[in-house]
XYZ file of C-alpha atoms in Angstrom:
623
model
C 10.466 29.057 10.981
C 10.618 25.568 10.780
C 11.748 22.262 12.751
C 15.814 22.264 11.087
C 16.235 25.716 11.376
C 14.743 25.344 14.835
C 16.363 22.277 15.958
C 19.598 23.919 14.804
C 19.289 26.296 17.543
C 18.880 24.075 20.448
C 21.247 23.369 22.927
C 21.212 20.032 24.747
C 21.603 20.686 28.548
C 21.401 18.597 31.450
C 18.716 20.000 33.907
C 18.329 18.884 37.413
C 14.761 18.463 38.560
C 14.790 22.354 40.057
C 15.823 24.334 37.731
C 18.758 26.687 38.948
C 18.744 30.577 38.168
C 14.958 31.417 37.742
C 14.867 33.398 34.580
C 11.585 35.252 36.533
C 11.330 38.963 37.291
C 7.954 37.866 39.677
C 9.680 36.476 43.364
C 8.097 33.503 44.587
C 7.556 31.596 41.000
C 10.222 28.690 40.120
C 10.504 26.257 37.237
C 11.068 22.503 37.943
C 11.473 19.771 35.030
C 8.126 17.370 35.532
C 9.485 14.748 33.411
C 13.111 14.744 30.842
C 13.696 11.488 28.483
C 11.476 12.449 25.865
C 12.169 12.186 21.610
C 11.222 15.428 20.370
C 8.268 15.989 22.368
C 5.443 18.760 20.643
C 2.914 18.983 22.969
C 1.648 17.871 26.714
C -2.236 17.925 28.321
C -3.307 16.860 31.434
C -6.614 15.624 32.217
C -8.520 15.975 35.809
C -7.012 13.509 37.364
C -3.693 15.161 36.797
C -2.242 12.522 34.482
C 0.006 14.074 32.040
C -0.310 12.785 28.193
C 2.693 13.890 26.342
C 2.987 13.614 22.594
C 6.221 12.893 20.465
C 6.236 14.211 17.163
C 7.272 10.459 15.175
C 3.562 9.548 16.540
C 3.776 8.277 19.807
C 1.756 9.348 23.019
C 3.005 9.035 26.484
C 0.862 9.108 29.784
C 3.111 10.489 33.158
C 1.409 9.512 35.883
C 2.944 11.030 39.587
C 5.929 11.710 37.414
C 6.987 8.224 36.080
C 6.215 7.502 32.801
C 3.724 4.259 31.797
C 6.470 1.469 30.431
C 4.048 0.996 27.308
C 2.333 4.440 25.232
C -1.590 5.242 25.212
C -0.774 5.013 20.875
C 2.181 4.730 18.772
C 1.368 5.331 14.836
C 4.976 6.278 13.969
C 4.737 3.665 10.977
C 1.654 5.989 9.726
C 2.791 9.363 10.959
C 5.327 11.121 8.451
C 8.101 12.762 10.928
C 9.905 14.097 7.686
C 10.804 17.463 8.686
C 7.992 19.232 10.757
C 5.835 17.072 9.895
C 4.408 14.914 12.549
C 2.129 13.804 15.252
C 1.565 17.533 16.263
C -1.866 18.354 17.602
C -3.940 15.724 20.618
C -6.673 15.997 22.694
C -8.270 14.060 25.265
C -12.511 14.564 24.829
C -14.247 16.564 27.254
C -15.888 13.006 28.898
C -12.746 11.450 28.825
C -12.835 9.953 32.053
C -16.068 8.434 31.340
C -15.174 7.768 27.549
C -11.709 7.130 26.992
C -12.132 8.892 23.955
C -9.023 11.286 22.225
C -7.919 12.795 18.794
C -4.701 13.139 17.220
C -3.922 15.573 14.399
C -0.827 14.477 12.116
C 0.464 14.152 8.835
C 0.390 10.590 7.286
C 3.254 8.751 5.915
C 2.767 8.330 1.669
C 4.844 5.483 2.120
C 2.699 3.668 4.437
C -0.809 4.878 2.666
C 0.564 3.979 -0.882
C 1.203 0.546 0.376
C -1.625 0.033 2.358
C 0.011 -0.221 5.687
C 2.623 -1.985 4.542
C 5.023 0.158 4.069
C 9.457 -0.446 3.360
C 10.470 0.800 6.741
C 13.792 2.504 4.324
C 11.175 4.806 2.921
C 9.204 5.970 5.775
C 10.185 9.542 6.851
C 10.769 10.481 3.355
C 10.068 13.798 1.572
C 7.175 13.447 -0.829
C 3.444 15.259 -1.185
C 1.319 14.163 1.213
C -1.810 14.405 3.520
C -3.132 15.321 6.938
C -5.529 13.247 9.263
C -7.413 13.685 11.877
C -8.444 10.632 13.845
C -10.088 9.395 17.350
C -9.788 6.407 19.269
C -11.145 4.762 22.666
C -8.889 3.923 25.612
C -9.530 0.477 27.136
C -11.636 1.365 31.029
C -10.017 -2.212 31.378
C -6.847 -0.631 31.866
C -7.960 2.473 33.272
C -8.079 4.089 29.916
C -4.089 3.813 29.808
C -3.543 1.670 26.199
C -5.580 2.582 23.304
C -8.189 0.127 21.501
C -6.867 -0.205 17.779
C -10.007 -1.308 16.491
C -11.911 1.837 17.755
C -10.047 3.783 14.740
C -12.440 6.327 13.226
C -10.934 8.875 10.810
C -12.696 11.913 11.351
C -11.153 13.863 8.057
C -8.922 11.866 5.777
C -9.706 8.819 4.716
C -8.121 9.485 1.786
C -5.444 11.228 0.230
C -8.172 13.277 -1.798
C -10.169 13.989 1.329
C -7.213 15.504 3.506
C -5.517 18.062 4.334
C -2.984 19.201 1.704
C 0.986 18.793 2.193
C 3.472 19.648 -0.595
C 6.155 21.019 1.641
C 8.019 19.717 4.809
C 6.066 22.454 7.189
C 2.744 24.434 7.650
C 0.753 20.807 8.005
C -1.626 19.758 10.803
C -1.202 21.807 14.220
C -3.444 21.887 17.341
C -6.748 20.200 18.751
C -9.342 21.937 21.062
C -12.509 21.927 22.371
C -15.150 24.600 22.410
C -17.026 25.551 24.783
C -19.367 24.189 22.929
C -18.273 20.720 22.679
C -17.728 21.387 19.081
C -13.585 20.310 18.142
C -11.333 22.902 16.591
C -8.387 22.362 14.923
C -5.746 24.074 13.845
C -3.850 23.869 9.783
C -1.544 25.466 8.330
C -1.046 26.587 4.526
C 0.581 23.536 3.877
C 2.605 25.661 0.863
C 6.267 25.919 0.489
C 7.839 28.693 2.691
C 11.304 28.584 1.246
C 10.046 30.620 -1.390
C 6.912 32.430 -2.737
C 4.242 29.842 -3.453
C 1.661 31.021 -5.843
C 1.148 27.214 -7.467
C 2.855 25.619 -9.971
C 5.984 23.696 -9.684
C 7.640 23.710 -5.964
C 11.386 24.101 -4.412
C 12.191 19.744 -5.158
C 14.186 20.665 -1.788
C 10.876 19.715 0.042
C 8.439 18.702 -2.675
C 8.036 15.752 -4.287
C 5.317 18.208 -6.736
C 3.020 14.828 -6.729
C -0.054 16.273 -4.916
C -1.440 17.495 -8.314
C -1.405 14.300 -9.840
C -2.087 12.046 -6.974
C -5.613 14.287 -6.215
C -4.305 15.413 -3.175
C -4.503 19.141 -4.313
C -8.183 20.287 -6.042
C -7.744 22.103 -8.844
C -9.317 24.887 -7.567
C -6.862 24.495 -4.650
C -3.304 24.674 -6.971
C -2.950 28.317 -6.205
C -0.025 28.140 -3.249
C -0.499 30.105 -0.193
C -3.598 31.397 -1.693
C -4.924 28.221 -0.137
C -5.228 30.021 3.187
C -7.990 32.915 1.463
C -9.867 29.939 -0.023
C -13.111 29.172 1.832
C -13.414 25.554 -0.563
C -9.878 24.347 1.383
C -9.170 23.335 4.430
C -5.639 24.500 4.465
C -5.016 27.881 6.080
C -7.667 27.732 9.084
C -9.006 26.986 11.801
C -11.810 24.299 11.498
C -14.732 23.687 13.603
C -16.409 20.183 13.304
C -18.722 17.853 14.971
C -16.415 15.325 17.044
C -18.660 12.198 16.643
C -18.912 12.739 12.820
C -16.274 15.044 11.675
C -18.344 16.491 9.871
C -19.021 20.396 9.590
C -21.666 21.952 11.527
C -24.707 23.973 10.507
C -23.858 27.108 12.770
C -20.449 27.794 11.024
C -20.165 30.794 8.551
C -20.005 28.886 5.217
C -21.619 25.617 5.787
C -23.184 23.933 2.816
C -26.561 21.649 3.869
C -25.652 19.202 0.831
C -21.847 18.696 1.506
C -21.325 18.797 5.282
C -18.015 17.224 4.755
C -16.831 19.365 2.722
C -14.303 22.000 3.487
C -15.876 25.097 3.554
C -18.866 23.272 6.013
C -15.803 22.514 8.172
C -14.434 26.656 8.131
C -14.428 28.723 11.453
C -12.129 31.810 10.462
C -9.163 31.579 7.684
C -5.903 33.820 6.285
C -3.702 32.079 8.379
C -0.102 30.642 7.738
C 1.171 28.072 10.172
C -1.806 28.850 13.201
C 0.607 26.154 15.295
C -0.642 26.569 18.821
C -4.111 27.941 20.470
C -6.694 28.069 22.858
C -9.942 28.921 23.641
C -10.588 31.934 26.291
C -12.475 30.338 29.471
C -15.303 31.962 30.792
C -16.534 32.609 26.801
C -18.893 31.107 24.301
C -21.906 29.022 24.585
C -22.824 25.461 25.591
C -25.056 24.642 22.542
C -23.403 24.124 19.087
C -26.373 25.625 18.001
C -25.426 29.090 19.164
C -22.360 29.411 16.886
C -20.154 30.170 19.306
C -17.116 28.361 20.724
C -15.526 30.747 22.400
C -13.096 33.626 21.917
C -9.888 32.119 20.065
C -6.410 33.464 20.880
C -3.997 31.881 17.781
C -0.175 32.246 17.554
C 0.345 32.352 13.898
C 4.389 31.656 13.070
C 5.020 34.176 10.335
C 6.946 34.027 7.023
C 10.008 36.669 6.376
C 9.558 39.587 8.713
C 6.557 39.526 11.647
C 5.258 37.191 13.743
C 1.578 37.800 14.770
C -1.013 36.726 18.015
C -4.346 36.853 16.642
C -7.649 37.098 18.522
C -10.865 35.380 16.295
C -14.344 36.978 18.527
C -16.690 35.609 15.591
C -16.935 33.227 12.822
C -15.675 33.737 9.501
C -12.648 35.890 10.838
C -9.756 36.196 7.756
C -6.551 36.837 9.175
C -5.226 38.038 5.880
C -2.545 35.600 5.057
C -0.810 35.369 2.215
C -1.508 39.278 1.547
C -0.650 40.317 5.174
C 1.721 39.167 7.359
C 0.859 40.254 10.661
C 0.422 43.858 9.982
C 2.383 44.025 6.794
C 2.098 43.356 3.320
C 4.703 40.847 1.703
C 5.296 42.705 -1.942
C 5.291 39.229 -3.911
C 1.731 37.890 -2.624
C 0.314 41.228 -2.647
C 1.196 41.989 -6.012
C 0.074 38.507 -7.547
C -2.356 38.192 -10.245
C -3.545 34.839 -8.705
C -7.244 33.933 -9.112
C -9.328 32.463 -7.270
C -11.201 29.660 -9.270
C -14.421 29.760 -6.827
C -14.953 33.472 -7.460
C -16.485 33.901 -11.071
C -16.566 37.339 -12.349
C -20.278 37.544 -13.246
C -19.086 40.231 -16.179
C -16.926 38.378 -17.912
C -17.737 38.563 -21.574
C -14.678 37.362 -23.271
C -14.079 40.820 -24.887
C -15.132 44.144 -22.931
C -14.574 42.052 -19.541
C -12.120 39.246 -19.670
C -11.828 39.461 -16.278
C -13.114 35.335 -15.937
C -12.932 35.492 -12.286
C -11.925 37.480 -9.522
C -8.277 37.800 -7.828
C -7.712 37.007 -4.359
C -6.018 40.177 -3.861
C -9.351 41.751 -5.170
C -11.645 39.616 -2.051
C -9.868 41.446 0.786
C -10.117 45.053 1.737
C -8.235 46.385 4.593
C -9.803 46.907 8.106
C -11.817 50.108 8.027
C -14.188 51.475 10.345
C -16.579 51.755 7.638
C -18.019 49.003 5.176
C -15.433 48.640 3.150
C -16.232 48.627 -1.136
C -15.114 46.011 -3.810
C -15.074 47.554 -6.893
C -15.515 44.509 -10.140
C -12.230 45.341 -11.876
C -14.627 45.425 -14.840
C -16.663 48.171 -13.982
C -15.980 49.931 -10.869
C -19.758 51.162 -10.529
C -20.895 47.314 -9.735
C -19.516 45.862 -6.695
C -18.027 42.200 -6.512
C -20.784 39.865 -5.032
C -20.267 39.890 -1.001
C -20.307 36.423 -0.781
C -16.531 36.286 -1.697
C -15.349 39.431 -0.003
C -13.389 39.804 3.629
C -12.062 42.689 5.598
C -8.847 41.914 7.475
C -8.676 40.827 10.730
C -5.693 42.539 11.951
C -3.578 40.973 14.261
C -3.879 42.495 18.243
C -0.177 42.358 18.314
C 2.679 41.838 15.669
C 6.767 41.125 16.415
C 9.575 41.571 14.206
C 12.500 38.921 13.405
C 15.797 40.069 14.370
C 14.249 43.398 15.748
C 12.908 44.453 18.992
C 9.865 45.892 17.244
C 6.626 45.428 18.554
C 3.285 46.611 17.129
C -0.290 46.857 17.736
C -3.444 48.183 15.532
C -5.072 51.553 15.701
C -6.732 53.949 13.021
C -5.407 57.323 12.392
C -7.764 59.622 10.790
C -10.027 57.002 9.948
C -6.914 54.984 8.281
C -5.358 51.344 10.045
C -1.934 52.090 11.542
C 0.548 49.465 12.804
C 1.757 51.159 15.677
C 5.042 50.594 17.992
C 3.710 49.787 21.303
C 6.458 52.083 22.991
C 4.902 55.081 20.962
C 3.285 57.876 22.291
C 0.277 56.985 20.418
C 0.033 53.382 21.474
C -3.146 52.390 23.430
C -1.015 49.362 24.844
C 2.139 49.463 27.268
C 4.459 47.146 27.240
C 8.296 46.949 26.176
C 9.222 46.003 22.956
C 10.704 42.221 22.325
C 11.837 40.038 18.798
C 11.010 36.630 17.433
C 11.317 33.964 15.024
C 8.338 31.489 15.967
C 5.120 32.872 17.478
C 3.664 29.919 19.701
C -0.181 30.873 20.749
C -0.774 30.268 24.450
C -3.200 30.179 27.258
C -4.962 31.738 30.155
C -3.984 31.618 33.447
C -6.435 32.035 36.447
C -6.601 32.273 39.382
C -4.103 33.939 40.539
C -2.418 30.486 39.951
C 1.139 32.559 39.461
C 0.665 34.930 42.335
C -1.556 38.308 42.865
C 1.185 40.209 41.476
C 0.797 38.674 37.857
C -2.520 38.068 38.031
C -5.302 36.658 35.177
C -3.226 36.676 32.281
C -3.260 35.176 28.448
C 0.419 33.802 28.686
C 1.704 32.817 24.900
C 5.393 32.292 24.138
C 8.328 32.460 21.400
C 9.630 29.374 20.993
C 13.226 29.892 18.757
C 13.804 32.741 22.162
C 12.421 30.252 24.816
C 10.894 33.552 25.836
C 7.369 33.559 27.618
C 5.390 36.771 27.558
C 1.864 37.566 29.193
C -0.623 40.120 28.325
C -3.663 41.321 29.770
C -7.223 41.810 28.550
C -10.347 43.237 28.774
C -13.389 41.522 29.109
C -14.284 42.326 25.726
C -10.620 41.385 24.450
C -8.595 44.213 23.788
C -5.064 44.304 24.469
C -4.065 46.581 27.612
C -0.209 45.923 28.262
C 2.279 42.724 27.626
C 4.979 42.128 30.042
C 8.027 39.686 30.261
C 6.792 36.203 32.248
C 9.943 34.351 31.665
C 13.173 35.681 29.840
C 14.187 34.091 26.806
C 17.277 31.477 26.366
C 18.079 28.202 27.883
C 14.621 25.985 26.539
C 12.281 26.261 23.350
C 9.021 25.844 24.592
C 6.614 23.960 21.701
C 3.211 23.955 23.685
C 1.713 25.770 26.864
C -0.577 24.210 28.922
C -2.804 24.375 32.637
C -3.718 21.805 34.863
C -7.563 21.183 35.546
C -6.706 22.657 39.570
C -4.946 25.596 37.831
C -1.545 25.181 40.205
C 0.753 25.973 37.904
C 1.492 26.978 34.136
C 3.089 23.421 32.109
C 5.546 24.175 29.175
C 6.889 21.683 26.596
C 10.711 22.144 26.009
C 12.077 20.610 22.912
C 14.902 19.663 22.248
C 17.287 18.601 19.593
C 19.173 15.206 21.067
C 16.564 12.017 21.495
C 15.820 11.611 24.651
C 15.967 15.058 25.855
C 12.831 16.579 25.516
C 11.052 17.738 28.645
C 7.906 18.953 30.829
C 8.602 21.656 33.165
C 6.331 23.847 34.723
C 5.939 27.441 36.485
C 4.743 27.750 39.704
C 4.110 30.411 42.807
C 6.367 29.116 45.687
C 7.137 31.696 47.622
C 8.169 29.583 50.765
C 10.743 27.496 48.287
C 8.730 23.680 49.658
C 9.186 22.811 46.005
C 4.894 22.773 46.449
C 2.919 25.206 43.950
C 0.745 27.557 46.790
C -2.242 27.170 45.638
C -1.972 23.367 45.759
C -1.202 23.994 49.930
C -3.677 26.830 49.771
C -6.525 24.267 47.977
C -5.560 21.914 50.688
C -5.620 23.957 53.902
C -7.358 27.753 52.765
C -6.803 29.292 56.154
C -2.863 29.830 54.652
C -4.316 32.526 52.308
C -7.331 33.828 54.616
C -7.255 36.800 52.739
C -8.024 34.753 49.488
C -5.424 36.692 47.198
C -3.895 34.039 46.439
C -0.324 34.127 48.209
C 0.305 32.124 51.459
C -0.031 34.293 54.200
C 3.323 33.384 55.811
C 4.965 35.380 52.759
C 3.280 38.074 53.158
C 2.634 41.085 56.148
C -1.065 39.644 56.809
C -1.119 40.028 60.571
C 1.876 42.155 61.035
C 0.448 45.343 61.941
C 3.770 46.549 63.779
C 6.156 45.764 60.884
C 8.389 43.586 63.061
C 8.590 41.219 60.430
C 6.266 38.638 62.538
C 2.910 37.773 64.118
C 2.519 37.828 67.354
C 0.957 38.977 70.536
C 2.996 42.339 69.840
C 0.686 43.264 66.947
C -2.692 43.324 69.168
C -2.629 46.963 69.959
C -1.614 47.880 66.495
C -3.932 45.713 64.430
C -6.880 47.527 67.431
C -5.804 50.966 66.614
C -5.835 49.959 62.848
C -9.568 49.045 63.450
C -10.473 51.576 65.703
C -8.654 55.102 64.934
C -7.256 54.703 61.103
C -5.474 58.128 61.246
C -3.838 57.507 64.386
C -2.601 53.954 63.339
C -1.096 55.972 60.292
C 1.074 58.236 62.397
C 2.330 55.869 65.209
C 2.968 53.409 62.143
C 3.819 55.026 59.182
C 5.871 52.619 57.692
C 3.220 50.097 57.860
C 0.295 49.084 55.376
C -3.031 49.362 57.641
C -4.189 46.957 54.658
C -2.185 44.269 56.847
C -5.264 44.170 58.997
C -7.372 43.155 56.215
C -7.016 39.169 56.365
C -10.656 39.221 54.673
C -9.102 40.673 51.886
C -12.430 43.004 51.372
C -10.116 46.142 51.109
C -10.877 47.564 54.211
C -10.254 47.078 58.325
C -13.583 46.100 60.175
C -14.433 43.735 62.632
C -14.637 41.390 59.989
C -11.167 41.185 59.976
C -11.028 40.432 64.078
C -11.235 36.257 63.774
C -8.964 36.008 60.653
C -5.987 38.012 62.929
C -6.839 36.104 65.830
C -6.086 32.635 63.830
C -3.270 34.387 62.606
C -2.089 35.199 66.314
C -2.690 32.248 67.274
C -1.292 29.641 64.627
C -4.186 28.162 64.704
């Protein structure tokens, strides 16, 4: 899907700062608009001291600080940024020593007008359709100003400082996407195909709709790279996947899966996992990976990956060198006119070619990826199916944890049958994951929520959304990532969420909406508030803990903590109860059957004991 069709859907609505109608099927959260006023907003972060930097996709970066914006932006490059079509200013992050450093990244596509003319561009041709480039650049905020205005001349260009060096764009979508840090310290970042998706891309002259079908002769496209959405299974090309670089350098580092010792800059040194489309949004799982770089290990990635005709997919990457599959698999599927194609791959040489028995000169891309298996998978040499292609080019697919139709409430998750991969609808009998069905047009990846930040009832969740929908999902994990059950956070309609986001106190779950009108765009954000104070709970909770003394997370005035006779308050009048709950269990149960004993437990160890006796008498009490 991309930003016309998308912005064609949107509906410009006036929203007071409480938003009426909760579209929740949890009681106790609400939705308030942070911030409104914004032109075309893409993404929002916050850093620790709850400052909110949001991003506007013609290249300008806002800070929101106690809900009033700065009069003058951290950054505006909208005279380098290209906001032709989804192009943009798309991915930003603050570095993990921000507040000591000032430092931050920004991810966008550069204007050719302003590049060809060295900065100086005709402002009548900016925005304009033509084959360009992606950049990825860092700057330094001035500690003068409490890192509030950036430092111009702290510009460092991290990848691209060239049109030869970037990343690839000869169509108006699937460019530059998101920005995060590993666990690591190591910076990921997110890119898309960068191939036409109005039609089948295979290389080779382009739709003039949205190409200018320059980037061949301007260098911006390899040769080896002038094979369409093939781009995506080629480890030499940056377009396609995620990357994983050295922040300081931008260069690629030695623990990723195809890293070359004599060209860390080049793209394969920079490759973490690959096969994707348009990977726009995604997010790193806390609790995993390791602190040293050395280790190889970021993290667990969760990825939305927008899809092409059919499925939209969530993928999970565990380990380097992942290949999501794209363009022979969307989500769980295979599109006929990619998987069918003949299309080589340059950096593959069949090492039988003759010429004459084997004119085979190198191998097909369709010919590097088996499906999944549960077995090491073969790869026959087309030219003689006893030798087996070299495994330094092949891949099994990564399938997707969960795929979604367009148009269709179809919803499908991976299994084997009798050995063979399955796509299976996750309201089947045979499905390992519950969860109802839903559609989309626009997977966005998401994050986790701790905590219980939304309430006990929802719980530790990965919460990712569909943005055409406005519809917010959650699903739930195991500690070794595999999908148990998805469930409806936030019903779709009414805003088109672009970006999810956390603050560092993990209070409540941020959203960018995006809108079509200038000057609509918007933060909102979910929250727990069951006593409607307009105050997330666990920010009163963080600030006085004896309201949840049972630690699950919910104030204890919305709940039956104390209220052993089910009078609907604490008082004096529960003292015999909550002693006959402590004392004679059985008894309790039959003079108060109605009740939960459980109410006793303020704890919240599970059980009634005399642990329990001081946190009922504060609750008595008031005190």
């Amino acid at each position: 899907m991309v930003w016309r069709m998308l912005l064609g859907l949107l509906v410009s609505a006036a929203w007071s700062t409480s938003v009426a109608g909760e579209p929740f099927t949890f009681p106790g959260l609400k939705e308030q608009v942070v911030i409104a006023g914004f032109a075309q907003p893409v993404g929002a972060t916050l850093d620790a001291d709850g400052r909110i930097y949001v991003w506007e996709k013609a290249g300008a970066v806002w800070i929101v600080e106690d809900g009033v914006r700065r009069p003058k932006p951290l950054i505006d490059l909208s005279d380098e940024v290209s906001a032709y079509f989804e192009q943009g200013l798309i991915g930003f992050a603050l570095d993990p020593g921000f507040s000591q450093n000032g430092l931050f990244y920004l991810l966008y596509v550069v204007d050719w007008e302003w590049h060809s003319t060295a900065g100086q561009p005709n402002p009548a041709n900016l925005d304009a359709k033509h084959d360009t480039f992606g950049r990825l650049t860092r700057f330094a905020a001035d500690p003068q100003d409490g890192f509030s205005t950036a430092l111009l001349e702290s510009r460092t260009v991290l990848i691209g400082q060239d049109h030869t060096s970037g990343f690839p764009i000869t169509s108006g979508g699937h460019t530059c996407n998101a920005l995060v840090f590993g666990s690591d310290g190591t910076l990921l970042a997110s890119i898309g195909d960068g191939a036409q998706f109005a039609a089948v891309d295979l290389g080779g002259p382009r739709l003039t709709l949205f190409s200018t079908n320059t980037a061949e002769q301007d260098g911006i496209l390899a040769p080896n790279e002038q094979v369409g959405a093939f781009r995506a299974q080629l480890v030499d090309s940056h377009s396609g996947k995620i990357l994983r670089i050295d922040p300081d350098t931008g260069l690629g580092l030695p623990s990723n899966p195809f890293f070359d010792a004599l060209a860390p800059d080049a793209p394969r040194s920079r490759v973490w996992a690959l096969g994707l489309r348009n990977p726009f949004r995604f997010s790193v799982r806390p609790g995993t990976g390791s602190n040293d770089p050395a280790d190889g290990d970021p993290g667990v990635l969760y990825i939305g990956d927008v899809g092409w005709n059919a499925w939209e997919e969530q993928d999970v990457c565990t380990k380097a060198g992942r290949n999501f599959g794209w363009p022979l698999y969307e989500g769980m599927a295979r599109p006929t006119a990619y998987a069918s194609a003949s299309t080589e791959n340059k950096d593959a040489p069949n090492p039988l070619f003759d010429g004459a028995s084997c004119q085979a000169e190198h191998f097909t891309f369709a010919e590097l990826l088996a499906e999944d298996s549960l077995t090491v998978p073969m790869f026959p040499n087309p030219c003689d199916p006893k030798t087996m292609i070299p495994p330094g080019f092949t891949f099994m697919h990564t399938r997707p944890v969960l795929d979604y139709r367009h148009g269709q409430p179809i919803t499908r998750v991976p299994i084997f049958i009798s050995g063979f991969p399955v796509a299976i609808p996750i309201d089947s009998a045979q499905s390992p994951v519950t969860g109802v069905p839903f559609e989309g047009n626009l997977a966005l990846g998401g994050v986790w929520i701790e905590n219980n930040m939304l309430g006990p009832t929802v719980g530790d969740r990965y919460v990712f959304a569909e943005t055409v929908q406005g519809r917010i999902q959650m699903a739930q994990f195991t500690s070794d990532d595999q999908l148990l059950d998805i469930a409806p956070l936030r019903s779709p309609g009414g805003t088109f969420p672009v970006m999810l986001t956390v603050d560092a106190e993990k209070h409540a779950l941020y959203y960018v909406h995006l809108n079509n009108t200038n000057g609509t765009g918007e933060v909102r954000r979910i929250f727990m508030d069951c006593d409607d104070d307009g105050v997330p709970d666990p920010a009163q909770i963080a600030a006085a803990p004896r309201t949840d003394l049972n630690g699950n997370g919910l104030l204890d005035a919305c709940e039956s903590l104390g209220d052993l006779n089910c009078d609907g308050t604490v008082s004096v009048g529960d003292i015999n109860a909550f002693v006959l709950a402590l004392t004679d269990p059985s008894a309790y149960a039959k003079q108060f059957a109605e009740c939960d004993p459980l109410n006793a437990d303020t704890n919240g160890d599970g059980q009634v004991s005399v642990g329990d006796i001081n946190g009922f008498v504060l609750l008595v009490t008031g005190r």
